[in-house]
């Protein structure tokens, strides 16, 4: 298979040659560098590359070109290669244009000229972007292939698992008979039991569970050490930050995650308010980077492992996992975040994975390309979901129960939705019924103000109706408030008294729960910020409290 292409465009021959030289110097082993001296010439090259079936990983384009600006070129080029990363080369004076391009074309980065030394100012940026691209690049002939039915919950579960763990795969819809017949002829069970997952080593799995997939893909599911300084439960931003800081500061650290690292943030199609990412970042990219960072410092990350019980055996803390194994350590940080609220409407459960989805289900954008879909909810996550699907669906209807979209949604998203032509916002709208035979066909919406009901056709419905803390695990272990949020630090003190059953000869540390040595950070903690940055801050700050605690045991 030929190498993916890095395409650079600049009308200034000196700059063009310098970019080409630097790109070749650093990336030539894995990528092919193609250059063009104008937007028109570059578009012609892009069309030819497409015809030849080449992959384009990156466009690196000068903004100021006389006939066609960099942004204009990118608008056209990404119609042909929508997944390629987009970088503008700008002069200082062009930064306004670059910021506009972030919104207009989803610009990934703008690089200020000159980029000397490239080892500091060019390569790290491009390496990050290329690893994001690679994580999602469609596996071609030699990658993993999943054959199934687009509207089957089992197929969705496999796709969702692979996507949330950033494993590239090629999806083969069973309706595409010709391509599937050949694949199925050699597999036991044939088409009767779907989905089928084919691996590059020639093996296949029929209707695999998440655990079987994780093990086959070489993900770590079991602990390597008998004892840890810090056991983290939950791999969202709070848990990942604690793993990075804990491991980087020398603590023997293990993190347990029931599904894939990233948590709620990992399902976000674009996080725009996280410090240091002016163009926004996909939640799964942020999660993958954080997990890589934690592992680089020596943290172990166990996936597809749920913590089902936490035990106190002083001075040790033990975490029992869903497969019956046990982790032992000095300190435990619970960062279990939030779980989505379920829509209690008849028929919803029967159509889960067959048109009805909780959260953004990013893998399904292609399935519903050109169709009418609904997004249910009125907070930021629903707004992000509506924006995400507006790029591929024919029409997105955002159904908001309350009378005011701005009540729970950030202003920038409200504005973005208003500017997007194929998004319609229906206020005072509650979903009271769903219908469909094996797949969602339509929904019934009730107007909260008038009580009138209307039928709406919908190929898919993505539900974002709020969350509740996922803290049942520690219900009998630590103090929680009536909503299930975990109390920590000063919130545990009452009239200067320490919490009932408290055994240490000191007050609880910040982020420490009512049991010494068990800490809590992130959304599940009472009073937390409910934002990615807040969760990251809490997870990392907890590590310094854990150091203090470890001095006492
Ligand atoms: C769609 C969406 C978009 C969002 N967009 C933004 C945004 O743009 N900006 C922003 O600042 N915030 C955003 N948020 C909010 C942000 O994602 C959360 O505040 C943040 O993820 C909270 O981090 P956390 O680590 O506390 O918990 P979570 O992200 O909820 O992660 C908790 C993790 O713990 C795991 N877990 C739970 N229980 C167990 C157990 N018993 N065993 C093992 N693992 C367990 C879960 O599987 C999960 O992965 C968004 C949220 C959603 C849902």
XYZ file of C-alpha atoms and ligand atoms in Angstrom:
606
model
C 0.000 0.000 0.000
C 1.451 3.421 -0.917
C 2.272 5.886 1.824
C -0.305 8.517 2.808
C 0.344 11.963 1.370
C 1.263 15.261 3.006
C 0.297 17.991 0.543
C 1.840 21.422 0.883
C 0.853 24.490 -1.138
C 2.620 27.853 -1.380
C 3.050 30.373 -4.188
C 6.424 31.517 -2.832
C 8.971 29.037 -4.243
C 11.432 29.667 -1.434
C 8.884 28.938 1.295
C 7.481 25.973 -0.644
C 10.908 24.396 -0.950
C 11.658 25.011 2.709
C 8.407 23.348 3.817
C 8.971 20.438 1.469
C 12.531 19.993 2.749
C 11.458 20.040 6.392
C 8.534 17.684 5.835
C 10.673 15.207 3.896
C 13.429 15.363 6.475
C 11.130 14.297 9.304
C 8.235 12.345 7.796
C 9.606 10.630 4.695
C 9.656 7.146 6.254
C 5.893 7.083 6.747
C 4.522 9.692 4.345
C 4.940 10.953 0.805
C 5.332 14.722 0.414
C 3.588 16.357 -2.553
C 3.950 20.076 -3.283
C 2.040 22.571 -5.422
C 2.665 26.222 -6.153
C -0.954 27.387 -6.384
C -4.404 26.438 -5.165
C -5.508 25.372 -8.658
C -2.487 23.171 -9.170
C -3.006 21.667 -5.725
C -6.683 20.920 -6.390
C -5.732 19.142 -9.582
C -3.213 17.078 -7.605
C -5.872 16.283 -5.006
C -8.292 15.023 -7.675
C -5.613 12.835 -9.219
C -4.640 11.418 -5.847
C -8.275 10.554 -5.201
C -8.590 8.836 -8.565
C -5.539 6.741 -7.772
C -7.021 5.745 -4.397
C -4.271 7.480 -2.414
C -4.797 8.605 1.168
C -4.142 12.255 2.057
C -3.308 12.806 5.715
C -2.522 16.515 5.807
C -2.928 19.764 3.902
C -0.340 22.374 4.892
C -1.245 25.506 2.970
C -0.161 29.125 2.881
C -3.099 31.441 3.522
C -1.876 34.287 1.334
C -1.856 33.158 -2.272
C -2.928 35.497 -5.071
C -5.529 33.485 -7.038
C -6.927 31.261 -4.357
C -6.364 31.770 -0.635
C -5.386 28.877 1.603
C -8.858 28.847 3.174
C -10.545 28.771 -0.251
C -8.343 25.862 -1.279
C -9.163 23.967 1.906
C -12.918 24.466 1.427
C -12.631 22.563 -1.865
C -9.980 20.044 -0.852
C -11.832 18.770 2.212
C -14.844 17.935 0.074
C -12.581 15.327 -1.510
C -10.580 14.338 1.582
C -12.801 15.224 4.561
C -10.583 13.420 7.096
C -7.293 15.077 6.146
C -5.867 17.388 8.809
C -5.910 21.085 7.867
C -3.118 23.503 8.712
C -2.688 27.077 7.482
C 0.667 28.779 7.252
C 0.071 32.354 8.291
C 1.896 35.593 8.879
C 1.288 37.255 12.229
C -1.167 39.649 10.572
C -3.317 36.726 9.322
C -4.274 35.321 12.685
C -7.782 36.828 12.453
C -8.294 34.964 9.167
C -7.018 31.787 10.755
C -9.439 32.116 13.647
C -12.293 32.571 11.162
C -11.085 29.469 9.326
C -11.312 27.468 12.558
C -15.060 27.959 12.487
C -15.544 27.894 8.746
C -13.579 24.833 7.753
C -12.673 23.181 11.032
C -9.052 24.291 10.728
C -6.892 22.082 12.953
C -4.008 24.460 13.437
C -2.390 27.614 12.144
C 1.360 27.859 12.059
C 3.082 31.210 12.184
C 5.901 31.747 9.719
C 8.787 31.213 10.168
C 8.618 27.889 11.999
C 12.287 27.734 13.052
C 13.472 25.509 14.586
C 11.177 22.900 13.014
C 11.990 20.405 15.775
C 10.148 22.688 18.208
C 7.647 24.619 16.147
C 6.682 22.385 13.256
C 7.215 18.676 13.944
C 5.445 18.357 17.338
C 2.294 20.020 15.954
C 2.238 17.904 12.814
C 3.066 14.696 14.699
C 0.064 15.252 16.962
C -2.238 15.932 14.036
C -0.941 12.977 12.057
C -1.407 10.621 14.969
C -5.012 11.874 15.281
C -5.484 11.267 11.574
C -3.899 7.857 11.755
C -6.092 6.847 14.700
C -9.123 7.383 12.531
C -7.789 6.591 9.101
C -9.881 3.928 7.516
C -7.999 0.680 7.538
C -7.517 -0.343 3.971
C -7.029 -3.857 2.803
C -4.851 -5.001 5.658
C -6.814 -3.622 8.615
C -9.680 -4.876 10.783
C -12.991 -5.367 9.034
C -16.379 -5.530 10.672
C -19.227 -7.087 8.700
C -22.699 -6.528 10.078
C -26.047 -4.832 9.764
C -26.131 -1.066 10.096
C -29.222 -1.158 12.265
C -28.228 -3.963 14.582
C -27.444 -3.219 18.251
C -24.749 -5.926 18.279
C -22.984 -4.396 15.288
C -23.260 -0.947 16.840
C -21.693 -2.247 20.068
C -18.663 -3.580 18.185
C -18.224 -0.410 16.129
C -18.653 1.750 19.202
C -16.069 -0.253 21.134
C -13.501 -0.033 18.325
C -14.158 3.664 17.730
C -14.025 4.675 21.374
C -10.749 2.804 21.711
C -9.539 4.490 18.519
C -8.969 1.248 16.649
C -9.329 1.902 12.904
C -11.649 -0.535 11.128
C -13.425 -0.928 7.861
C -17.187 -1.286 8.115
C -18.878 -3.628 5.669
C -22.617 -3.298 5.551
C -24.309 -6.663 4.909
C -26.563 -4.957 2.432
C -23.477 -4.659 0.267
C -23.854 -8.340 -0.633
C -21.065 -8.684 -3.151
C -18.234 -7.598 -0.926
C -19.480 -9.588 2.036
C -20.144 -12.938 0.371
C -16.477 -13.536 -0.252
C -15.583 -12.696 3.349
C -18.270 -14.890 4.849
C -17.608 -17.932 2.722
C -14.610 -18.873 4.840
C -16.018 -18.151 8.302
C -17.834 -20.545 10.583
C -21.455 -19.609 11.116
C -21.489 -17.469 7.984
C -23.894 -14.620 7.808
C -26.250 -16.157 10.349
C -24.472 -14.590 13.317
C -23.405 -11.029 12.887
C -21.338 -9.027 13.375
C -18.217 -10.794 12.241
C -14.853 -9.200 12.896
C -11.946 -10.098 10.628
C -8.400 -9.461 11.799
C -5.303 -8.897 9.684
C -3.778 -12.187 10.909
C -6.539 -14.098 9.122
C -8.570 -14.930 12.232
C -12.122 -13.785 12.912
C -14.507 -13.450 15.847
C -18.262 -13.982 15.663
C -20.375 -11.599 17.782
C -17.423 -10.822 20.049
C -17.862 -9.300 23.493
C -15.934 -6.163 24.396
C -13.603 -8.260 26.557
C -12.873 -10.681 23.684
C -12.116 -7.774 21.369
C -9.890 -6.075 23.950
C -7.889 -9.248 24.508
C -7.587 -9.995 20.816
C -6.342 -6.446 20.211
C -3.734 -6.763 22.939
C -5.288 -4.191 25.285
C -4.370 -4.602 28.900
C -7.255 -6.067 30.916
C -5.343 -7.517 33.870
C -3.023 -5.910 36.413
C 0.691 -6.673 36.204
C 1.710 -5.883 39.754
C 0.540 -7.317 43.069
C 0.363 -3.927 44.788
C -0.018 -0.240 43.893
C 0.363 3.107 45.623
C -2.665 4.462 43.757
C -5.643 2.696 42.213
C -7.787 4.971 40.046
C -11.363 3.932 39.254
C -12.617 5.596 36.084
C -10.751 6.716 32.973
C -12.456 10.036 32.254
C -10.490 13.303 32.338
C -10.236 13.239 36.163
C -8.962 9.666 36.352
C -6.599 10.080 33.409
C -5.142 13.268 34.881
C -4.569 11.485 38.190
C -2.872 8.612 36.360
C -0.583 11.023 34.490
C 0.384 12.985 37.590
C 0.557 9.939 39.876
C 2.766 7.907 37.559
C 4.916 10.885 36.576
C 5.593 11.532 40.247
C 6.725 7.998 40.877
C 3.568 6.408 42.305
C 2.863 2.826 41.247
C -0.409 3.637 39.514
C -3.138 1.547 37.927
C -6.338 2.871 36.344
C -9.440 0.757 35.838
C -11.937 1.715 33.147
C -15.171 -0.138 32.484
C -15.287 0.747 28.805
C -12.780 3.012 27.007
C -10.620 5.861 28.332
C -12.218 9.271 27.860
C -15.457 9.056 29.810
C -18.082 11.603 28.861
C -15.428 13.833 27.339
C -14.436 10.971 25.035
C -17.906 11.084 23.473
C -17.719 14.791 22.678
C -17.469 15.541 18.977
C -15.579 18.754 19.728
C -14.410 20.283 22.963
C -13.880 23.936 22.242
C -13.197 25.376 25.676
C -10.261 23.274 26.833
C -7.200 25.410 27.401
C -4.538 25.275 24.729
C -6.656 23.936 21.853
C -7.861 27.056 20.014
C -9.322 24.967 17.189
C -11.069 22.627 19.624
C -10.274 18.962 19.977
C -12.329 15.812 19.553
C -12.932 14.162 22.889
C -11.573 10.809 21.754
C -8.363 12.449 20.553
C -7.901 14.119 23.921
C -8.537 10.790 25.657
C -6.076 8.884 23.490
C -3.370 11.485 24.083
C -3.974 11.407 27.836
C -3.942 7.609 27.964
C -0.686 7.518 25.943
C 0.801 10.099 28.284
C -0.179 8.110 31.395
C 1.261 4.894 29.951
C 4.465 6.675 28.961
C 4.966 7.546 32.622
C 4.401 3.909 33.583
C 0.729 3.874 34.644
C -1.177 0.701 33.819
C -4.563 1.227 32.188
C -6.956 -1.705 32.405
C -9.894 -1.427 30.026
C -13.175 -3.335 29.882
C -12.809 -3.883 33.628
C -15.420 -2.564 36.002
C -14.707 -1.941 39.663
C -17.586 -3.647 41.472
C -16.555 -3.258 45.112
C -14.151 -1.221 47.218
C -12.932 -2.708 50.500
C -11.069 -1.213 53.399
C -8.529 -3.482 55.094
C -6.359 -0.980 56.965
C -3.891 0.213 55.945
C -4.775 -1.205 52.536
C -7.587 -0.436 50.157
C -8.820 -3.114 47.768
C -10.757 -2.861 44.542
C -12.631 -5.915 43.280
C -13.081 -6.104 39.524
C -15.886 -7.528 37.422
C -13.839 -10.588 36.435
C -13.385 -11.437 40.123
C -9.763 -10.297 40.332
C -8.609 -7.932 43.047
C -6.328 -4.896 43.099
C -4.548 -3.967 46.309
C -3.012 -0.606 47.149
C -2.609 2.174 49.668
C -4.896 4.790 48.145
C -7.920 4.712 45.845
C -9.205 7.580 43.747
C -12.754 7.182 42.511
C -13.470 9.229 39.417
C -16.537 7.448 38.033
C -18.144 10.565 36.557
C -21.721 10.545 35.406
C -23.982 8.139 33.605
C -26.602 9.214 31.128
C -30.213 9.489 32.182
C -32.485 7.089 30.350
C -35.472 8.275 28.358
C -38.451 6.560 29.979
C -40.599 6.452 26.875
C -42.242 3.294 25.642
C -40.481 1.572 22.776
C -37.128 3.270 23.306
C -35.370 0.219 24.753
C -36.483 -2.024 21.892
C -34.943 0.341 19.325
C -31.640 0.985 21.105
C -28.835 0.627 18.583
C -31.401 0.446 15.762
C -31.965 4.174 15.355
C -32.099 5.195 19.022
C -28.799 6.040 20.715
C -27.660 7.565 23.982
C -25.045 10.235 23.377
C -23.487 11.222 20.120
C -22.763 7.702 18.748
C -20.147 9.286 16.481
C -19.730 6.081 14.506
C -23.272 6.378 13.184
C -22.896 9.653 11.281
C -22.199 7.733 8.073
C -25.229 5.463 8.549
C -27.571 8.455 8.668
C -25.885 10.564 6.006
C -28.485 12.547 4.064
C -31.363 11.527 6.375
C -33.464 13.385 8.970
C -32.357 12.857 12.548
C -33.387 14.203 15.965
C -31.285 15.226 18.894
C -33.056 15.299 22.261
C -31.809 17.637 24.985
C -31.092 21.272 25.696
C -27.614 21.411 27.221
C -24.161 21.720 25.660
C -23.778 18.035 24.889
C -27.019 18.077 22.857
C -25.904 21.262 21.079
C -22.575 19.691 20.175
C -24.368 16.571 18.986
C -26.708 18.602 16.771
C -23.750 20.472 15.256
C -21.893 17.219 14.656
C -24.780 15.513 12.838
C -25.628 18.662 10.859
C -22.482 17.997 8.832
C -23.778 14.713 7.451
C -27.554 14.534 7.992
C -30.093 16.174 5.684
C -31.811 17.829 8.631
C -31.303 17.831 12.382
C -34.209 18.654 14.697
C -33.130 19.606 18.191
C -35.931 18.832 20.637
C -35.686 20.898 23.802
C -38.123 20.337 26.668
C -37.802 23.852 28.122
C -38.877 27.197 26.640
C -35.392 28.729 26.310
C -32.373 27.257 24.532
C -29.974 29.607 26.299
C -31.002 28.364 29.741
C -28.588 25.430 29.803
C -26.458 25.910 26.692
C -23.368 28.074 26.194
C -23.894 31.165 24.084
C -21.355 30.139 21.425
C -23.306 26.927 20.744
C -26.694 28.671 20.665
C -25.256 31.068 18.063
C -23.632 28.271 16.092
C -26.943 26.366 15.927
C -28.798 29.488 14.792
C -26.283 29.953 11.956
C -26.591 26.358 10.753
C -29.220 26.078 8.068
C -30.145 22.427 8.402
C -30.698 22.578 12.165
C -34.190 23.330 13.486
C -34.691 23.948 17.187
C -38.093 23.014 18.651
C -38.634 24.373 22.150
C -41.249 23.066 24.636
C -40.927 19.692 22.971
C -40.995 16.377 24.811
C -40.622 12.981 23.145
C -43.601 10.887 24.254
C -43.402 7.997 21.798
C -41.185 6.264 19.280
C -42.230 3.938 16.511
C -40.519 1.591 14.142
C -40.353 -2.029 13.148
C -36.795 -3.231 13.741
C -35.549 0.302 13.098
C -36.655 3.768 14.186
C -39.079 5.339 11.760
C -40.620 8.218 13.653
C -41.281 9.855 16.980
C -44.199 11.556 18.714
C -43.493 14.949 20.223
C -45.728 16.760 22.687
C -45.779 20.527 22.982
C -45.343 21.352 26.679
C -47.214 24.655 26.359
C -50.304 23.512 24.406
C -50.340 19.767 25.043
C -50.741 19.062 21.322
C -48.945 16.080 19.837
C -47.321 15.703 16.465
C -45.725 12.850 14.555
C -42.286 13.389 13.082
C -40.405 11.063 10.754
C -36.874 10.354 12.039
C -34.239 7.867 10.935
C -32.294 8.311 14.163
C -32.696 9.858 17.585
C -29.686 10.785 19.722
C -30.568 11.345 23.376
C -28.733 13.763 25.678
C -31.124 14.361 28.556
C -28.782 14.750 31.443
C -26.705 12.672 33.717
C -26.520 11.371 37.291
C -23.401 10.473 39.304
C -22.325 6.857 38.783
C -21.526 6.228 42.432
C -23.581 3.144 43.373
C -20.226 1.374 43.717
C -19.431 3.322 46.868
C -22.969 3.718 48.224
C -22.171 1.770 51.392
C -18.561 2.884 51.646
C -18.418 6.684 51.631
C -20.843 9.525 52.371
C -22.912 10.781 49.443
C -25.590 13.453 49.136
C -29.197 12.520 48.234
C -28.424 12.838 44.505
C -25.491 10.439 44.814
C -22.640 12.979 44.683
C -19.684 12.040 46.898
C -18.813 14.366 49.794
C -15.152 15.265 50.225
C -12.885 17.494 52.318
C -14.604 20.313 54.167
C -18.057 19.234 53.034
C -17.656 16.307 55.434
C -17.133 18.529 58.468
C -20.121 19.517 60.509
C -19.724 22.190 63.215
C -16.016 21.408 63.294
C -16.656 17.677 63.784
C -15.138 15.024 61.580
C -17.451 12.599 59.756
C -18.896 9.588 61.557
C -16.524 6.617 61.541
C -13.512 8.787 60.648
C -10.394 7.123 62.067
C -7.454 9.390 61.210
C -6.082 11.906 63.694
C -6.563 14.784 61.255
C -9.304 16.376 59.197
C -10.054 14.931 55.749
C -7.777 16.277 53.030
C -9.352 18.152 50.129
C -10.804 15.525 47.737
C -10.684 12.882 50.443
C -13.963 11.068 51.169
C -15.341 9.999 54.548
C -12.925 7.045 54.445
C -9.237 7.999 54.808
C -7.262 6.973 51.740
C -10.277 6.929 49.420
C -10.405 10.097 47.331
C -12.908 11.364 44.779
C -12.398 13.748 41.853
C -14.345 14.955 38.851
C -18.049 15.152 38.068
C -19.092 12.578 40.681
C -17.793 14.770 43.500
C -20.195 17.155 45.211
C -19.404 20.715 44.157
C -17.207 19.809 41.161
C -17.019 22.040 38.081
C -18.654 19.617 35.556
C -16.183 20.563 32.869
C -13.218 18.806 31.283
C -10.723 21.316 32.650
C -12.261 21.141 36.126
C -12.076 17.336 36.130
C -8.467 17.409 34.917
C -7.624 19.972 37.596
C -9.233 17.908 40.335
C -7.621 14.660 39.201
C -4.168 16.207 39.207
C -4.675 18.157 42.440
C -5.794 14.974 44.194
C -2.380 13.448 43.558
C -0.689 15.951 45.852
C -3.234 15.061 48.576
C -2.466 11.399 47.981
C 1.250 12.099 48.515
C 0.364 13.623 51.879
C -1.807 10.633 52.719
C 0.918 8.156 51.763
C 3.220 9.796 54.311
C 0.758 8.679 56.984
C 0.541 4.978 56.074
C -21.337 14.837 24.910
C -20.627 15.654 25.956
C -19.934 16.794 25.584
C -19.233 17.549 26.539
N -18.553 18.646 26.105
C -17.830 19.357 26.989
C -17.074 20.480 26.537
O -17.078 20.837 25.366
N -16.329 21.132 27.454
C -16.290 20.773 28.765
O -15.552 21.395 29.529
N -17.016 19.737 29.222
C -17.784 19.015 28.363
N -18.522 17.958 28.808
C -18.456 17.599 30.238
C -17.185 16.795 30.521
O -17.048 15.786 29.558
C -17.220 16.194 31.916
O -17.294 17.251 32.855
C -15.965 15.364 32.202
O -15.831 14.322 31.264
C -16.021 14.753 33.609
O -14.898 13.966 33.789
P -14.833 12.806 34.879
O -13.483 12.182 34.733
O -15.217 13.316 36.198
O -15.979 11.754 34.502
P -16.397 11.029 33.164
O -15.941 11.768 31.983
O -17.844 10.746 33.310
O -15.581 9.654 33.212
C -15.825 8.663 34.169
C -15.286 7.344 33.670
O -15.340 6.392 34.711
C -15.736 5.132 34.185
N -16.323 4.367 35.280
C -17.421 4.682 36.016
N -17.645 3.754 36.964
C -16.664 2.830 36.817
C -16.361 1.614 37.498
N -17.106 1.169 38.518
N -15.293 0.895 37.087
C -14.523 1.331 36.068
N -14.767 2.471 35.381
C -15.817 3.209 35.765
C -16.730 5.503 33.106
O -16.843 4.468 32.152
C -16.081 6.754 32.520
O -15.201 6.443 31.470
C -19.246 17.177 27.894
C -19.965 16.040 28.288
C -20.662 15.284 27.338
C -21.425 14.066 27.764
